[in-house]
Amino acid sequence: MLTTKWEAQDRELSEEEQLHLCGMTVKDRDHYWSMIDRYTGALSYHLAKCGYAMLDGKLEMIKRTGSQKEFGDVFGTPDEDRPVPLSLLKNGKIEHHSKEYVRQIYIEMGYKDEVDKARAARLPDPPYPQLSEEVIAEISRRYSLFAKAYASVKI
């Protein structure tokens, strides 16, 4: 899915609108998809060797002056993507080691509903609710496990 990033709410773009807004040709688009394909293949391979799979991710691409195409943001991190342990996934269990875990906690706490209501009423977003020490420790554990496996670094 391709979306805008400069609007308050992401909006899905048609292929025609995407090309028009970006000033891209079909050839440019195909080149970007080729870059993304190679990157996701390499990342998936590395993650599998580390015991993880990536369920979802976000890549931002840029085109510099002179038509040089590049990745324009960080990627392969638990703040941008959704890594899960392969051993659990193979048994049908999804355990997020990313911001998705935090997102699901806030949804369970009712925070997303509060945000949706505030935005519908054109009010500021409410402050984030406080997380318990146990939840913070679990977030830290999951991020640390991923970092150790992904980067082969002791934390």
PDB file of C-alpha atoms in Angstrom:
ATOM      1  CA  MET A   1       0.000   0.000   0.000  1.00  0.00           C
ATOM      2  CA  LEU A   2       1.336   3.425  -0.870  1.00  0.00           C
ATOM      3  CA  THR A   3       0.194   6.305   1.312  1.00  0.00           C
ATOM      4  CA  THR A   4       0.753   9.994   1.808  1.00  0.00           C
ATOM      5  CA  LYS A   5       2.761  11.160   4.795  1.00  0.00           C
ATOM      6  CA  TRP A   6       2.027  14.869   4.871  1.00  0.00           C
ATOM      7  CA  GLU A   7      -1.650  14.640   5.792  1.00  0.00           C
ATOM      8  CA  ALA A   8      -3.068  14.199   9.308  1.00  0.00           C
ATOM      9  CA  GLN A   9      -4.408  10.779   8.313  1.00  0.00           C
ATOM     10  CA  ASP A  10      -2.540   8.551   5.841  1.00  0.00           C
ATOM     11  CA  ARG A  11      -4.506   8.138   2.640  1.00  0.00           C
ATOM     12  CA  GLU A  12      -4.033   5.301   0.175  1.00  0.00           C
ATOM     13  CA  LEU A  13      -2.932   6.456  -3.277  1.00  0.00           C
ATOM     14  CA  SER A  14      -3.860   5.134  -6.684  1.00  0.00           C
ATOM     15  CA  GLU A  15      -0.975   4.248  -8.979  1.00  0.00           C
ATOM     16  CA  GLU A  16      -1.677   7.260 -11.188  1.00  0.00           C
ATOM     17  CA  GLU A  17      -1.802   9.681  -8.253  1.00  0.00           C
ATOM     18  CA  GLN A  18       1.347   8.177  -6.756  1.00  0.00           C
ATOM     19  CA  LEU A  19       3.329   8.707  -9.949  1.00  0.00           C
ATOM     20  CA  HIS A  20       1.946  12.222 -10.434  1.00  0.00           C
ATOM     21  CA  LEU A  21       2.675  13.388  -6.864  1.00  0.00           C
ATOM     22  CA  CYS A  22       6.195  11.977  -6.920  1.00  0.00           C
ATOM     23  CA  GLY A  23       7.070  13.122 -10.401  1.00  0.00           C
ATOM     24  CA  MET A  24       8.011   9.527 -11.215  1.00  0.00           C
ATOM     25  CA  THR A  25       7.845   7.541 -14.368  1.00  0.00           C
ATOM     26  CA  VAL A  26       6.717   3.919 -14.522  1.00  0.00           C
ATOM     27  CA  LYS A  27      10.393   3.028 -15.068  1.00  0.00           C
ATOM     28  CA  ASP A  28      11.351   4.872 -11.838  1.00  0.00           C
ATOM     29  CA  ARG A  29       8.618   3.052  -9.937  1.00  0.00           C
ATOM     30  CA  ASP A  30       9.739  -0.315 -11.258  1.00  0.00           C
ATOM     31  CA  HIS A  31      13.325   0.465 -10.240  1.00  0.00           C
ATOM     32  CA  TYR A  32      12.201   1.348  -6.703  1.00  0.00           C
ATOM     33  CA  TRP A  33      10.208  -1.895  -6.449  1.00  0.00           C
ATOM     34  CA  SER A  34      13.274  -3.803  -7.597  1.00  0.00           C
ATOM     35  CA  MET A  35      15.357  -2.127  -4.872  1.00  0.00           C
ATOM     36  CA  ILE A  36      12.692  -2.907  -2.270  1.00  0.00           C
ATOM     37  CA  ASP A  37      12.464  -6.510  -3.445  1.00  0.00           C
ATOM     38  CA  ARG A  38      16.217  -7.038  -3.121  1.00  0.00           C
ATOM     39  CA  TYR A  39      16.330  -5.354   0.273  1.00  0.00           C
ATOM     40  CA  THR A  40      13.414  -7.323   1.737  1.00  0.00           C
ATOM     41  CA  GLY A  41      14.907 -10.554   0.422  1.00  0.00           C
ATOM     42  CA  ALA A  42      18.264  -9.812   2.050  1.00  0.00           C
ATOM     43  CA  LEU A  43      16.625  -8.710   5.302  1.00  0.00           C
ATOM     44  CA  SER A  44      14.376 -11.774   5.413  1.00  0.00           C
ATOM     45  CA  TYR A  45      17.390 -14.022   4.866  1.00  0.00           C
ATOM     46  CA  HIS A  46      19.382 -12.340   7.651  1.00  0.00           C
ATOM     47  CA  LEU A  47      16.431 -12.392  10.033  1.00  0.00           C
ATOM     48  CA  ALA A  48      15.770 -16.081   9.390  1.00  0.00           C
ATOM     49  CA  LYS A  49      19.411 -16.819  10.255  1.00  0.00           C
ATOM     50  CA  CYS A  50      18.849 -14.876  13.501  1.00  0.00           C
ATOM     51  CA  GLY A  51      15.626 -16.717  14.334  1.00  0.00           C
ATOM     52  CA  TYR A  52      13.187 -13.976  13.326  1.00  0.00           C
ATOM     53  CA  ALA A  53      10.687 -13.170  10.593  1.00  0.00           C
ATOM     54  CA  MET A  54       9.427  -9.746   9.541  1.00  0.00           C
ATOM     55  CA  LEU A  55       5.639  -9.647   9.337  1.00  0.00           C
ATOM     56  CA  ASP A  56       5.376  -6.091   8.105  1.00  0.00           C
ATOM     57  CA  GLY A  57       7.532  -3.078   7.504  1.00  0.00           C
ATOM     58  CA  LYS A  58       7.753   0.396   6.082  1.00  0.00           C
ATOM     59  CA  LEU A  59      10.242   1.641   3.534  1.00  0.00           C
ATOM     60  CA  GLU A  60      10.546   5.224   2.386  1.00  0.00           C
ATOM     61  CA  MET A  61      12.274   5.915  -0.892  1.00  0.00           C
ATOM     62  CA  ILE A  62      13.759   9.171  -2.163  1.00  0.00           C
ATOM     63  CA  LYS A  63      15.049  10.418  -5.486  1.00  0.00           C
ATOM     64  CA  ARG A  64      17.962  12.804  -5.293  1.00  0.00           C
ATOM     65  CA  THR A  65      18.933  15.344  -7.903  1.00  0.00           C
ATOM     66  CA  GLY A  66      20.286  13.493 -10.898  1.00  0.00           C
ATOM     67  CA  SER A  67      17.838  10.602 -10.538  1.00  0.00           C
ATOM     68  CA  GLN A  68      19.838   8.786  -7.826  1.00  0.00           C
ATOM     69  CA  LYS A  69      17.388   6.522  -6.003  1.00  0.00           C
ATOM     70  CA  GLU A  70      17.908   5.733  -2.303  1.00  0.00           C
ATOM     71  CA  PHE A  71      16.227   4.464   0.812  1.00  0.00           C
ATOM     72  CA  GLY A  72      15.174   7.571   2.714  1.00  0.00           C
ATOM     73  CA  ASP A  73      14.622   6.392   6.266  1.00  0.00           C
ATOM     74  CA  VAL A  74      15.720   3.808   8.801  1.00  0.00           C
ATOM     75  CA  PHE A  75      14.584   0.249   8.230  1.00  0.00           C
ATOM     76  CA  GLY A  76      14.963  -3.193   9.729  1.00  0.00           C
ATOM     77  CA  THR A  77      14.363  -1.871  13.254  1.00  0.00           C
ATOM     78  CA  PRO A  78      11.621  -2.793  15.723  1.00  0.00           C
ATOM     79  CA  ASP A  79      10.383   0.801  15.558  1.00  0.00           C
ATOM     80  CA  GLU A  80       9.837   0.661  11.792  1.00  0.00           C
ATOM     81  CA  ASP A  81       9.092  -3.008  11.185  1.00  0.00           C
ATOM     82  CA  ARG A  82       7.391  -5.906  12.957  1.00  0.00           C
ATOM     83  CA  PRO A  83       9.842  -8.719  13.773  1.00  0.00           C
ATOM     84  CA  VAL A  84       8.571 -11.889  15.459  1.00  0.00           C
ATOM     85  CA  PRO A  85      10.445 -14.981  16.685  1.00  0.00           C
ATOM     86  CA  LEU A  86      10.387 -17.684  13.990  1.00  0.00           C
ATOM     87  CA  SER A  87      10.179 -20.520  16.522  1.00  0.00           C
ATOM     88  CA  LEU A  88       6.880 -19.188  17.848  1.00  0.00           C
ATOM     89  CA  LEU A  89       5.555 -18.250  14.415  1.00  0.00           C
ATOM     90  CA  LYS A  90       6.140 -21.803  13.167  1.00  0.00           C
ATOM     91  CA  ASN A  91       3.848 -22.964  15.983  1.00  0.00           C
ATOM     92  CA  GLY A  92       1.153 -20.455  15.026  1.00  0.00           C
ATOM     93  CA  LYS A  93       1.965 -17.900  17.735  1.00  0.00           C
ATOM     94  CA  ILE A  94       2.715 -14.263  16.982  1.00  0.00           C
ATOM     95  CA  GLU A  95       4.772 -12.493  19.643  1.00  0.00           C
ATOM     96  CA  HIS A  96       5.731  -9.011  18.506  1.00  0.00           C
ATOM     97  CA  HIS A  97       9.227  -7.824  19.371  1.00  0.00           C
ATOM     98  CA  SER A  98       8.508  -4.323  18.105  1.00  0.00           C
ATOM     99  CA  LYS A  99       6.404  -1.239  18.635  1.00  0.00           C
ATOM    100  CA  GLU A 100       3.424  -3.359  17.580  1.00  0.00           C
ATOM    101  CA  TYR A 101       3.523  -4.915  21.061  1.00  0.00           C
ATOM    102  CA  VAL A 102       3.263  -1.424  22.578  1.00  0.00           C
ATOM    103  CA  ARG A 103       0.534  -0.440  20.105  1.00  0.00           C
ATOM    104  CA  GLN A 104      -1.558  -3.486  21.080  1.00  0.00           C
ATOM    105  CA  ILE A 105      -1.193  -2.642  24.784  1.00  0.00           C
ATOM    106  CA  TYR A 106      -2.485   0.888  24.188  1.00  0.00           C
ATOM    107  CA  ILE A 107      -5.390  -0.486  22.153  1.00  0.00           C
ATOM    108  CA  GLU A 108      -6.270  -2.875  25.002  1.00  0.00           C
ATOM    109  CA  MET A 109      -6.109   0.054  27.455  1.00  0.00           C
ATOM    110  CA  GLY A 110      -8.671   1.954  25.341  1.00  0.00           C
ATOM    111  CA  TYR A 111      -6.227   4.667  24.308  1.00  0.00           C
ATOM    112  CA  LYS A 112      -6.840   4.286  20.566  1.00  0.00           C
ATOM    113  CA  ASP A 113     -10.580   4.750  21.103  1.00  0.00           C
ATOM    114  CA  GLU A 114      -9.859   7.919  23.115  1.00  0.00           C
ATOM    115  CA  VAL A 115      -7.621   9.254  20.332  1.00  0.00           C
ATOM    116  CA  ASP A 116     -10.227   8.457  17.667  1.00  0.00           C
ATOM    117  CA  LYS A 117     -12.936  10.272  19.671  1.00  0.00           C
ATOM    118  CA  ALA A 118     -10.702  13.295  20.281  1.00  0.00           C
ATOM    119  CA  ARG A 119      -9.787  13.541  16.611  1.00  0.00           C
ATOM    120  CA  ALA A 120     -13.426  13.175  15.543  1.00  0.00           C
ATOM    121  CA  ALA A 121     -14.226  16.109  17.842  1.00  0.00           C
ATOM    122  CA  ARG A 122     -11.194  18.021  16.488  1.00  0.00           C
ATOM    123  CA  LEU A 123      -9.575  18.020  19.936  1.00  0.00           C
ATOM    124  CA  PRO A 124      -5.904  17.420  20.746  1.00  0.00           C
ATOM    125  CA  ASP A 125      -4.808  13.837  21.247  1.00  0.00           C
ATOM    126  CA  PRO A 126      -5.028  12.798  24.904  1.00  0.00           C
ATOM    127  CA  PRO A 127      -1.749  12.089  26.714  1.00  0.00           C
ATOM    128  CA  TYR A 128      -0.442   8.538  26.603  1.00  0.00           C
ATOM    129  CA  PRO A 129      -1.505   6.473  29.622  1.00  0.00           C
ATOM    130  CA  GLN A 130       1.173   5.349  32.062  1.00  0.00           C
ATOM    131  CA  LEU A 131       2.497   1.831  31.495  1.00  0.00           C
ATOM    132  CA  SER A 132       3.184  -0.448  34.449  1.00  0.00           C
ATOM    133  CA  GLU A 133       6.734  -1.414  35.393  1.00  0.00           C
ATOM    134  CA  GLU A 134       5.936  -4.998  34.342  1.00  0.00           C
ATOM    135  CA  VAL A 135       4.860  -3.889  30.869  1.00  0.00           C
ATOM    136  CA  ILE A 136       7.925  -1.659  30.498  1.00  0.00           C
ATOM    137  CA  ALA A 137      10.148  -4.578  31.517  1.00  0.00           C
ATOM    138  CA  GLU A 138       8.466  -6.842  28.938  1.00  0.00           C
ATOM    139  CA  ILE A 139       8.901  -4.219  26.200  1.00  0.00           C
ATOM    140  CA  SER A 140      12.579  -3.957  27.126  1.00  0.00           C
ATOM    141  CA  ARG A 141      12.978  -7.743  27.146  1.00  0.00           C
ATOM    142  CA  ARG A 142      11.468  -8.111  23.673  1.00  0.00           C
ATOM    143  CA  TYR A 143      13.484  -5.256  22.141  1.00  0.00           C
ATOM    144  CA  SER A 144      16.675  -6.589  23.747  1.00  0.00           C
ATOM    145  CA  LEU A 145      16.108 -10.136  22.487  1.00  0.00           C
ATOM    146  CA  PHE A 146      15.638  -8.834  18.955  1.00  0.00           C
ATOM    147  CA  ALA A 147      18.675  -6.526  19.144  1.00  0.00           C
ATOM    148  CA  LYS A 148      20.908  -9.320  20.446  1.00  0.00           C
ATOM    149  CA  ALA A 149      19.802 -11.722  17.720  1.00  0.00           C
ATOM    150  CA  TYR A 150      19.798  -9.166  14.884  1.00  0.00           C
ATOM    151  CA  ALA A 151      23.112  -7.483  15.634  1.00  0.00           C
ATOM    152  CA  SER A 152      24.886 -10.308  17.482  1.00  0.00           C
ATOM    153  CA  VAL A 153      25.645  -7.856  20.280  1.00  0.00           C
ATOM    154  CA  LYS A 154      25.366  -8.453  24.008  1.00  0.00           C
ATOM    155  CA  ILE A 155      23.282  -5.751  25.654  1.00  0.00           C
TER     156      ILE A 155
END
